[in-house]
Short mmCIF file of C-alpha atoms in Angstrom, two decimals:
data_model
loop_
_atom_site.label_atom_id
_atom_site.label_comp_id
_atom_site.label_asym_id
_atom_site.label_seq_id
_atom_site.Cartn_x
_atom_site.Cartn_y
_atom_site.Cartn_z
CA MET A 192 -128.76 -5.19 108.66
CA ASN A 193 -131.79 -3.78 110.31
CA ARG A 194 -133.12 -0.40 108.50
CA TYR A 195 -136.23 1.48 109.96
CA ASP A 196 -137.72 4.10 107.81
CA PHE A 197 -140.76 5.85 108.43
CA THR A 198 -143.31 4.73 106.66
CA SER A 199 -147.17 3.30 107.33
CA PRO A 200 -147.13 -0.28 109.65
CA LYS A 201 -149.56 -1.40 107.15
CA LYS A 202 -147.29 -1.07 104.05
CA ARG A 203 -143.65 -2.36 105.93
CA ASN A 204 -143.16 -6.31 105.13
CA GLY A 205 -142.00 -7.99 108.33
CA ALA A 206 -140.00 -10.32 106.86
CA ASN A 207 -137.80 -7.24 105.80
CA LEU A 208 -137.74 -6.60 109.98
CA LYS A 209 -135.64 -9.12 110.29
CA LYS A 210 -132.63 -8.04 113.14
CA SER A 211 -129.01 -9.07 112.30
CA ALA A 212 -125.53 -8.91 113.83
CA ALA A 213 -124.68 -5.02 113.02
CA ILE A 214 -126.67 -2.47 114.11
CA ILE A 215 -126.68 0.24 111.29
CA LEU A 216 -130.55 1.58 111.92
CA THR A 217 -132.26 4.39 109.44
CA VAL A 218 -133.61 6.96 111.64
CA LEU A 219 -134.02 10.21 109.69
CA ILE A 220 -134.98 10.42 105.44
CA LEU A 221 -134.39 12.54 102.49
CA LEU A 222 -136.94 13.98 100.06
CA PHE A 223 -135.77 13.90 96.65
CA THR A 224 -136.92 16.13 93.66
CA ALA A 225 -139.16 14.62 91.10
CA LEU A 226 -137.09 16.37 88.36
CA SER A 227 -134.55 13.60 87.14
CA GLY A 228 -131.17 14.87 87.10
CA THR A 229 -131.40 17.80 89.25
CA ALA A 230 -129.81 17.46 92.84
CA PHE A 231 -131.68 16.14 95.97
CA ALA A 232 -133.19 18.59 98.40
CA PHE A 233 -135.60 19.30 100.94
CA ASN A 234 -138.13 21.77 101.16
CA ASP A 235 -138.95 21.76 104.42
CA LEU A 236 -135.68 22.68 106.30
CA ASN A 237 -133.38 24.93 107.18
CA GLU A 238 -129.71 25.00 105.65
CA ALA A 239 -128.17 23.39 108.66
CA GLU A 240 -130.96 20.57 108.85
CA GLU A 241 -130.29 19.91 105.44
CA THR A 242 -126.57 20.11 105.52
CA ALA A 243 -126.97 17.85 108.40
CA ILE A 244 -128.72 15.26 107.42
CA LEU A 245 -126.90 14.87 103.70
CA ASP A 246 -123.71 14.56 105.25
CA LEU A 247 -125.48 11.50 107.81
CA LYS A 248 -126.68 10.02 104.35
CA ASP A 249 -122.78 10.28 103.03
CA ARG A 250 -121.57 8.11 105.78
CA GLY A 251 -124.36 5.32 106.07
CA ILE A 252 -126.46 5.95 108.78
CA VAL A 253 -129.58 8.04 107.32
CA SER A 254 -130.72 6.56 104.04
CA GLY A 255 -133.28 8.36 101.67
CA MET A 256 -137.17 8.04 100.61
CA ASP A 257 -139.56 9.71 98.48
CA ASN A 258 -142.17 12.43 99.13
CA GLU A 259 -144.55 10.75 100.75
CA HIS A 260 -142.74 9.27 104.04
CA CYS A 261 -140.62 11.91 104.09
CA ALA A 262 -141.15 14.10 107.64
CA PRO A 263 -137.67 15.38 108.82
CA ARG A 264 -139.43 17.97 110.16
CA ALA A 265 -141.31 15.56 112.66
CA LYS A 266 -141.04 14.95 115.98
CA ILE A 267 -138.83 11.96 116.88
CA THR A 268 -139.80 9.21 119.09
CA VAL A 269 -137.78 7.95 122.02
CA ALA A 270 -137.04 4.61 119.88
CA GLN A 271 -136.11 6.89 116.56
CA GLY A 272 -133.68 9.00 118.88
CA VAL A 273 -132.21 5.91 120.27
CA THR A 274 -131.10 4.33 117.40
CA LEU A 275 -130.27 7.16 115.79
CA ILE A 276 -127.51 8.10 118.53
CA VAL A 277 -126.24 3.93 118.54
CA GLY A 278 -126.13 4.03 114.65
CA GLY A 279 -123.89 7.43 114.31
CA MET A 280 -121.92 6.51 117.15
CA LYS A 281 -121.02 3.44 116.84
CA LEU A 282 -121.92 1.52 120.01
CA SER A 283 -122.09 -1.27 120.18
CA ILE A 284 -123.21 -4.69 122.03
CA ALA A 285 -119.93 -6.25 124.30
CA PRO A 286 -118.08 -8.43 122.26
CA HIS A 287 -117.74 -12.16 123.05
CA ALA A 288 -121.43 -11.14 124.84
CA THR A 289 -124.17 -13.91 124.43
CA GLU A 290 -127.54 -13.11 122.82
CA PRO A 291 -128.70 -10.43 124.87
CA ASP A 292 -132.77 -10.52 126.44
CA ALA A 293 -134.25 -7.35 125.95
CA ASN A 294 -136.76 -8.35 129.09
CA THR A 295 -133.44 -7.83 130.98
CA TYR A 296 -133.28 -4.35 131.05
CA PHE A 297 -136.44 -3.03 129.70
CA THR A 298 -140.75 -4.40 130.46
CA SER A 299 -142.01 -3.20 127.31
CA ILE A 300 -139.70 -3.60 124.40
CA SER A 301 -139.89 -7.33 121.98
CA MET A 302 -137.28 -9.18 121.15
CA ASN A 303 -138.97 -8.83 117.84
CA ALA A 304 -138.81 -4.97 117.43
CA TRP A 305 -136.81 -3.31 114.91
CA TYR A 306 -135.27 -1.27 117.84
CA TYR A 307 -134.34 -4.02 119.94
CA GLU A 308 -130.74 -4.59 119.30
CA ALA A 309 -130.10 -0.55 119.78
CA PHE A 310 -131.71 0.05 122.90
CA VAL A 311 -130.09 -3.04 123.86
CA ALA A 312 -126.47 -1.39 122.97
CA ALA A 313 -127.80 1.95 124.29
CA ARG A 314 -128.68 0.31 127.70
CA LYS A 315 -124.79 -1.33 127.58
CA ASN A 316 -123.53 1.53 126.45
CA GLY A 317 -124.32 3.41 129.85
CA LEU A 318 -127.74 5.48 128.38
CA ASP A 319 -130.03 6.28 130.58
CA ILE A 320 -133.06 4.50 129.66
CA PRO A 321 -135.23 3.59 132.39
CA LYS A 322 -137.14 -0.09 132.51
CA ASP A 323 -140.42 0.49 131.77
CA VAL A 324 -139.55 2.95 128.55
CA ASN A 325 -142.38 4.06 126.10
CA PRO A 326 -140.41 3.57 122.75
CA HIS A 327 -143.09 5.15 120.88
CA ALA A 328 -143.35 8.32 123.20
CA PHE A 329 -141.88 11.28 121.80
CA MET A 330 -138.07 12.71 122.78
CA THR A 331 -137.64 15.65 124.38
CA ARG A 332 -134.56 17.82 123.94
CA GLY A 333 -133.20 17.12 126.74
CA GLN A 334 -133.79 12.78 126.73
CA TYR A 335 -131.83 13.34 123.62
CA LYS A 336 -129.30 15.52 124.63
CA SER A 337 -128.51 13.59 127.81
CA MET A 338 -128.38 10.39 126.39
CA LEU A 339 -125.79 11.49 123.50
CA GLN A 340 -123.86 13.23 125.89
CA THR A 341 -123.11 9.78 127.15
CA ALA A 342 -122.18 8.59 124.45
CA LEU A 343 -120.17 11.34 123.90
CA ASP A 344 -118.18 10.67 127.15
CA ASN A 345 -117.84 6.97 126.32
CA LYS A 346 -115.75 7.80 123.70
CA GLY A 347 -113.41 10.22 126.05
CA PRO A 348 -112.73 12.02 129.00
CA PHE A 349 -113.32 15.30 127.42
CA PRO A 350 -112.82 18.70 129.02
CA GLU A 351 -116.75 19.89 130.10
CA GLN A 352 -115.84 22.82 127.95
CA GLU A 353 -114.97 20.96 125.27
CA SER A 354 -118.42 19.73 124.57
CA PRO A 355 -119.99 20.05 121.20
CA ILE A 356 -123.65 19.11 123.49
CA VAL A 357 -125.03 22.36 124.95
CA PHE A 358 -126.85 20.02 128.11
CA GLU A 359 -129.68 21.97 128.78
CA GLU A 360 -131.30 18.57 130.77
CA GLU A 361 -134.33 19.88 131.58
CA ASP A 362 -135.18 21.48 128.39
CA GLN A 363 -138.80 19.41 127.81
CA ARG A 364 -139.51 20.21 124.00
CA ILE A 365 -139.71 17.71 121.83
CA MET A 366 -136.83 17.31 119.46
CA THR A 367 -137.51 16.90 115.44
CA ARG A 368 -135.57 14.87 113.40
CA GLY A 369 -133.76 18.11 111.59
CA GLU A 370 -132.71 19.34 115.02
CA ALA A 371 -131.34 15.25 116.28
CA ALA A 372 -129.71 15.42 112.92
CA VAL A 373 -127.65 18.70 113.81
CA LEU A 374 -126.68 17.80 116.66
CA LEU A 375 -125.40 13.97 116.16
CA LEU A 376 -123.24 15.76 113.13
CA SER A 377 -121.88 17.98 115.26
CA THR A 378 -120.64 15.69 118.17
CA ILE A 379 -119.26 13.07 115.52
CA LYS A 380 -117.09 15.68 113.81
CA PHE A 381 -115.79 16.67 117.13
CA LEU A 382 -115.48 13.23 117.52
CA GLU A 383 -113.65 13.35 114.85
CA ALA A 384 -111.47 16.42 115.54
CA LYS A 385 -110.44 14.90 118.05
CA SER A 386 -109.40 11.46 116.81
CA VAL A 387 -110.61 9.51 119.81
CA PRO A 388 -110.29 5.16 119.00
CA SER A 389 -113.26 3.19 119.55
CA LYS A 390 -110.65 0.62 121.26
CA ARG A 391 -107.30 0.83 121.64
CA GLY A 392 -104.79 -1.35 123.74
CA TYR A 393 -101.42 -3.80 124.08
CA VAL A 394 -100.93 -7.01 122.65
CA SER A 395 -97.95 -9.14 123.14
CA VAL A 396 -96.56 -11.01 119.73
CA ASN A 397 -93.11 -11.97 119.99
CA GLY A 398 -91.71 -10.82 123.06
CA LEU A 399 -93.13 -7.07 122.46
CA ASN A 400 -95.89 -5.59 124.27
CA MET A 401 -97.60 -3.56 121.37
CA TYR A 402 -99.67 -0.69 120.82
CA TYR A 403 -102.36 -0.56 118.73
CA GLU A 404 -106.03 1.73 118.19
CA ILE A 405 -109.29 0.78 116.42
CA TYR A 406 -111.20 3.97 114.84
CA GLY A 407 -114.16 3.58 112.69
CA THR A 408 -116.21 0.33 110.60
CA GLY A 409 -116.14 -1.07 107.54
CA GLN A 410 -113.52 -2.84 105.81
CA PRO A 411 -110.04 -3.16 107.99
CA LEU A 412 -107.39 -0.69 106.88
CA VAL A 413 -104.28 -1.53 108.69
CA LEU A 414 -101.82 2.17 109.09
CA LEU A 415 -97.99 1.42 109.90
CA HIS A 416 -96.58 4.61 110.42
CA GLY A 417 -92.37 5.85 109.43
CA ALA A 418 -89.48 5.85 111.17
CA TYR A 419 -88.86 7.84 114.54
CA SER A 420 -92.48 8.46 114.38
CA SER A 421 -95.97 7.30 116.02
CA ILE A 422 -99.46 6.44 114.83
CA ASN A 423 -100.85 10.42 115.57
CA THR A 424 -97.48 11.80 113.99
CA THR A 425 -97.70 10.30 110.50
CA PHE A 426 -101.59 9.37 110.31
CA GLY A 427 -103.21 12.33 112.68
CA LYS A 428 -104.49 14.02 109.82
CA LEU A 429 -105.75 10.92 107.33
CA ILE A 430 -107.53 8.82 110.23
CA PRO A 431 -110.34 10.83 110.84
CA ILE A 432 -111.51 10.79 107.02
CA LEU A 433 -110.24 7.11 106.44
CA ALA A 434 -112.39 5.87 109.30
CA ARG A 435 -115.73 7.32 108.49
CA THR A 436 -115.82 4.24 105.89
CA ARG A 437 -113.69 1.69 106.97
CA GLN A 438 -112.41 0.25 110.15
CA VAL A 439 -109.01 1.71 110.20
CA ILE A 440 -106.21 0.11 112.97
CA ALA A 441 -103.10 1.95 113.29
CA VAL A 442 -99.92 0.17 115.13
CA ASP A 443 -96.93 1.79 116.58
CA LEU A 444 -94.08 -0.68 115.60
CA GLN A 445 -91.13 -1.46 117.94
CA GLY A 446 -89.61 1.31 120.07
CA HIS A 447 -92.29 3.94 117.97
CA GLY A 448 -95.05 5.69 119.81
CA ARG A 449 -96.67 3.71 123.06
CA THR A 450 -95.00 0.31 122.05
CA ALA A 451 -91.58 0.34 124.24
CA ASP A 452 -88.67 -1.06 122.55
CA ILE A 453 -87.11 -4.66 123.47
CA ASP A 454 -83.45 -6.05 123.00
CA ARG A 455 -83.39 -6.94 119.61
CA PRO A 456 -82.85 -5.31 116.67
CA LEU A 457 -84.76 -3.49 113.98
CA SER A 458 -85.55 -5.29 111.05
CA TYR A 459 -88.37 -5.26 108.59
CA VAL A 460 -88.40 -8.46 108.38
CA GLN A 461 -89.29 -9.15 112.17
CA MET A 462 -91.58 -5.69 112.17
CA ALA A 463 -93.74 -7.60 109.73
CA ASP A 464 -94.03 -10.48 111.50
CA ASP A 465 -94.80 -8.71 114.55
CA THR A 466 -97.81 -6.26 112.96
CA ALA A 467 -98.88 -10.03 111.59
CA ALA A 468 -99.03 -11.78 114.55
CA LEU A 469 -101.19 -8.46 116.42
CA LEU A 470 -103.82 -8.75 113.77
CA ARG A 471 -104.74 -12.37 113.88
CA GLU A 472 -104.47 -11.98 118.19
CA ILE A 473 -107.12 -9.59 117.42
CA GLY A 474 -109.37 -11.10 114.87
CA ILE A 475 -108.45 -9.46 111.72
CA ALA A 476 -107.99 -12.47 108.94
CA ASN A 477 -107.98 -9.82 105.94
CA ALA A 478 -107.06 -6.21 105.62
CA ASP A 479 -105.61 -3.58 102.75
CA ILE A 480 -102.19 -2.24 104.34
CA PHE A 481 -101.10 1.19 103.94
CA GLY A 482 -97.44 1.58 104.96
CA TYR A 483 -95.57 5.08 104.96
CA SER A 484 -91.53 4.89 104.46
CA MET A 485 -90.22 2.37 107.05
CA GLY A 486 -94.21 1.56 107.69
CA GLY A 487 -94.51 1.23 103.63
CA THR A 488 -91.40 -1.52 103.34
CA THR A 489 -92.64 -3.31 106.76
CA ALA A 490 -95.89 -3.65 104.71
CA LEU A 491 -94.26 -5.26 101.99
CA GLN A 492 -92.61 -7.72 104.06
CA ILE A 493 -96.26 -8.47 104.92
CA ALA A 494 -97.50 -9.10 101.86
CA ILE A 495 -94.52 -11.75 101.35
CA ARG A 496 -94.59 -13.20 104.07
CA HIS A 497 -98.21 -13.57 105.13
CA PRO A 498 -100.72 -13.02 102.09
CA GLU A 499 -103.64 -14.09 102.95
CA LEU A 500 -103.69 -11.13 105.57
CA VAL A 501 -103.00 -8.48 102.24
CA ARG A 502 -105.96 -7.53 100.31
CA LYS A 503 -104.38 -4.41 98.70
CA LEU A 504 -101.50 -2.25 99.65
CA VAL A 505 -101.41 1.34 99.74
CA LEU A 506 -96.94 2.19 99.85
CA ALA A 507 -96.11 5.39 100.58
CA SER A 508 -92.44 7.00 99.60
CA THR A 509 -91.32 2.97 99.86
CA TYR A 510 -88.19 1.21 99.00
CA PHE A 511 -87.61 -2.48 98.98
CA ARG A 512 -83.98 -2.11 98.11
CA SER A 513 -81.15 0.65 100.39
CA ASP A 514 -80.49 1.64 97.04
CA GLY A 515 -83.86 2.68 96.71
CA TYR A 516 -82.72 6.16 98.45
CA TYR A 517 -80.94 9.14 97.14
CA GLN A 518 -76.89 8.28 97.90
CA GLU A 519 -76.95 11.83 100.01
CA VAL A 520 -79.94 10.99 101.74
CA LEU A 521 -77.43 7.28 102.62
CA ASP A 522 -74.43 9.64 103.61
CA SER A 523 -76.34 11.87 105.54
CA ILE A 524 -77.48 8.97 108.13
CA PRO A 525 -74.17 9.02 110.57
CA TYR A 526 -74.60 12.44 111.04
CA ILE A 527 -78.53 12.30 112.36
CA THR A 528 -78.48 12.49 116.32
CA PRO A 529 -80.94 12.96 119.07
CA GLU A 530 -80.53 16.44 119.28
CA VAL A 531 -81.41 16.61 115.70
CA PHE A 532 -84.80 16.52 116.56
CA ALA A 533 -84.66 18.72 119.45
CA GLY A 534 -87.93 21.20 119.11
CA SER A 535 -89.89 18.93 116.21
CA PRO A 536 -93.14 17.42 116.56
CA ILE A 537 -91.56 13.78 116.43
CA VAL A 538 -89.35 14.42 119.58
CA ASP A 539 -91.98 15.92 121.10
CA GLU A 540 -94.96 13.16 120.81
CA TYR A 541 -92.56 10.52 121.79
CA LYS A 542 -91.73 12.38 125.26
CA ARG A 543 -95.76 12.78 125.59
CA VAL A 544 -96.49 8.79 124.71
CA ALA A 545 -93.61 6.51 125.26
CA PRO A 546 -93.23 4.12 128.18
CA ASN A 547 -89.97 5.14 128.32
CA PRO A 548 -89.23 8.91 127.37
CA GLN A 549 -85.59 8.31 127.69
CA ASP A 550 -85.04 5.78 125.16
CA PHE A 551 -85.07 8.08 122.13
CA PRO A 552 -81.30 8.41 121.95
CA ASN A 553 -81.25 4.49 121.80
CA LEU A 554 -84.41 4.42 118.64
CA VAL A 555 -81.79 6.83 116.91
CA ASN A 556 -79.30 4.46 116.85
CA LYS A 557 -81.08 1.32 115.85
CA LEU A 558 -83.22 3.21 112.94
CA LYS A 559 -79.35 4.48 111.84
CA THR A 560 -78.27 1.18 111.99
CA LEU A 561 -81.14 -0.28 110.11
CA VAL A 562 -81.25 2.22 107.28
CA SER A 563 -77.46 1.74 106.81
CA GLU A 564 -77.51 -2.13 106.27
CA LYS A 565 -77.37 -2.70 102.45
CA PHE A 566 -80.38 -4.89 101.50
CA ALA A 567 -82.03 -5.57 98.40
CA TRP A 568 -84.96 -7.92 98.19
CA GLU A 569 -85.24 -10.29 95.17
CA PRO A 570 -87.49 -9.29 92.31
CA ALA A 571 -89.02 -12.22 92.42
CA GLU A 572 -90.76 -11.49 95.89
CA ILE A 573 -91.78 -8.47 94.93
CA LEU A 574 -93.29 -10.03 92.02
CA SER A 575 -95.09 -12.74 94.29
CA ILE A 576 -97.09 -10.22 95.50
CA ASN A 577 -100.62 -10.17 94.28
CA ALA A 578 -102.68 -7.94 95.46
CA PRO A 579 -103.28 -4.87 94.11
CA SER A 580 -101.40 -2.23 94.85
CA LEU A 581 -101.18 1.95 95.13
CA VAL A 582 -96.90 3.21 94.77
CA MET A 583 -97.10 6.53 96.15
CA VAL A 584 -93.76 9.11 95.92
CA GLY A 585 -93.03 13.29 95.96
CA ASP A 586 -91.53 14.42 92.98
CA SER A 587 -88.94 15.54 95.21
CA ASP A 588 -89.05 12.68 97.57
CA SER A 589 -85.86 11.43 99.43
CA ILE A 590 -86.74 8.04 97.40
CA ARG A 591 -85.21 7.93 93.59
CA PRO A 592 -88.43 7.96 91.46
CA GLU A 593 -86.67 5.95 89.66
CA HIS A 594 -86.48 2.80 92.25
CA ALA A 595 -90.87 3.87 92.46
CA VAL A 596 -91.34 3.42 88.86
CA GLU A 597 -89.28 -0.12 89.14
CA LEU A 598 -91.54 -1.20 92.55
CA PHE A 599 -94.55 -0.10 90.72
CA ARG A 600 -93.57 -2.74 87.95
CA LEU A 601 -92.73 -5.37 90.43
CA LEU A 602 -95.97 -5.18 91.45
CA GLY A 603 -98.28 -5.46 88.10
CA GLY A 604 -97.78 -2.27 86.53
CA GLY A 605 -95.82 -0.59 83.19
CA VAL A 606 -97.83 -1.88 80.64
CA VAL A 607 -100.04 -0.54 78.03
CA GLY A 608 -103.65 -0.26 79.62
CA ASP A 609 -105.29 0.51 76.11
CA MET A 610 -104.22 -2.65 74.89
CA ALA A 611 -103.43 -4.96 77.75
CA GLY A 612 -106.11 -3.29 79.76
CA LEU A 613 -105.52 -1.40 83.60
CA PRO A 614 -102.75 -3.45 84.85
CA ARG A 615 -103.79 -4.60 89.51
CA SER A 616 -101.34 -1.90 90.63
CA GLN A 617 -100.99 1.84 90.41
CA LEU A 618 -98.47 4.82 90.09
CA ALA A 619 -98.93 8.00 91.92
CA VAL A 620 -95.92 11.19 92.05
CA ILE A 621 -97.74 13.97 94.08
CA PRO A 622 -96.16 16.92 92.74
CA GLY A 623 -94.64 19.83 95.04
CA THR A 624 -93.90 16.84 97.64
CA THR A 625 -91.49 16.15 99.55
CA HIS A 626 -90.33 12.54 101.68
CA ILE A 627 -91.40 14.91 104.85
CA SER A 628 -93.62 16.70 103.53
CA ILE A 629 -95.96 13.89 101.58
CA MET A 630 -98.03 12.96 104.76
CA ASN A 631 -99.14 16.39 104.99
CA HIS A 632 -100.66 16.16 101.61
CA THR A 633 -104.12 15.70 102.79
CA GLU A 634 -106.23 16.39 99.79
CA SER A 635 -104.50 14.22 97.32
CA LEU A 636 -103.72 11.23 99.99
CA VAL A 637 -107.46 10.76 100.48
CA SER A 638 -108.31 11.72 96.78
CA LEU A 639 -105.79 8.46 95.47
CA ILE A 640 -106.03 6.32 98.23
CA VAL A 641 -110.04 6.22 99.02
CA PRO A 642 -111.41 5.59 95.22
CA PHE A 643 -108.27 2.78 95.18
CA LEU A 644 -109.50 0.75 98.21
CA ASP A 645 -113.60 1.11 97.29
CA ALA A 646 -112.36 -0.41 94.30
CA SER A 647 -113.48 -3.97 94.34
CA VAL A 648 -110.41 -6.40 94.24
CA GLU A 649 -111.88 -7.31 90.81
CA GLU A 650 -111.86 -4.52 89.38
CA SER A 651 -108.61 -3.39 90.89
CA GLN A 652 -107.29 -6.47 88.78
CA GLY A 653 -108.82 -5.47 85.71
CA ALA A 654 -111.01 -8.78 85.67
#
């Protein structure tokens, strides 16, 4: 991966400036204190700029350097500004594009330049850069804001009054690196609050026109929502956080959200096969999978039927037998009607996004049938899953805690760790939590999920 720093050209090693397939370009620098064990800090920035640069560093957009080369107060060049915007806004060259030729767009940029790919990606995404641009010239605030606004518009559209960019195209003052960091971070956080996908669309799988969204970049993480729900109603609070460091792929299962129903029953096996087919169609060969409730049970079937697709499993409020539910929950199913959901976020979201909003009663009936039918997967099927798994359940969940523990054991848990070592799977019981509320416990979920997914598979397997 290309990395840009502000060291003297004489000190650069040309062999380390080769371009790579990805554009992760370092455009800002951090000043570390000389005292060992003390916190890193800047001595020449205001609080907003320091906060922005440290945040961008945590996101992998910028990286730190030593005191000799640290100059976040310095003026930013066009090359530095373009690479910062391209990296921070995750702009890329269009998929399936042939190797781009900088001469197609510019007369003054060599294909060997460290900023070459960033300029091509910027032009392909509509940023207004003159053909004869001088990449070494200083960038004005107006130029930086104009390019950043265009990058934001590519993720939208958004009402003009909502934009975090105070657009002043005529501002000819030179932008500093610290100022650029503040404006970029505010734009990134605006997008995160909007949970805007970098890609969305439909894939035809098994007779179903299945909807999906993609956020962020990194190790793929597939999200499978619960019954009656959708991408947004289940994962709306988690996606902006998870997408900071991974490629989040969220789907709407049959009859849910933006995926219209078709003439077949709902089944965990079929939803698993649908999801697996979609992942293959969009080029995902291996992913972590996070499923909640119905989505968790579907995730189990993906791991059983398509093990090559699964790296790790996160299972929230998940069951593998119909008696995983408390009996009183099963007894209440016949009394569920579409009217029960009137005025709820679930039905409001369905009416807003479903291709056929009038089909909600049909979805209710199909889900009642799905949950009412008794099923019990053989323990051997669960034992066949080798993927490290995190089993989570609320202490007041609709899923019995005994069932969650049984699932945990079948997935490799339930050993004396001090003697046998930690198992490949983990169990978490979240206090003060119900089946419906568990997905709203954002901080607790993130504190459990992120470290589990960040650990290597070897570490998770106790290797």
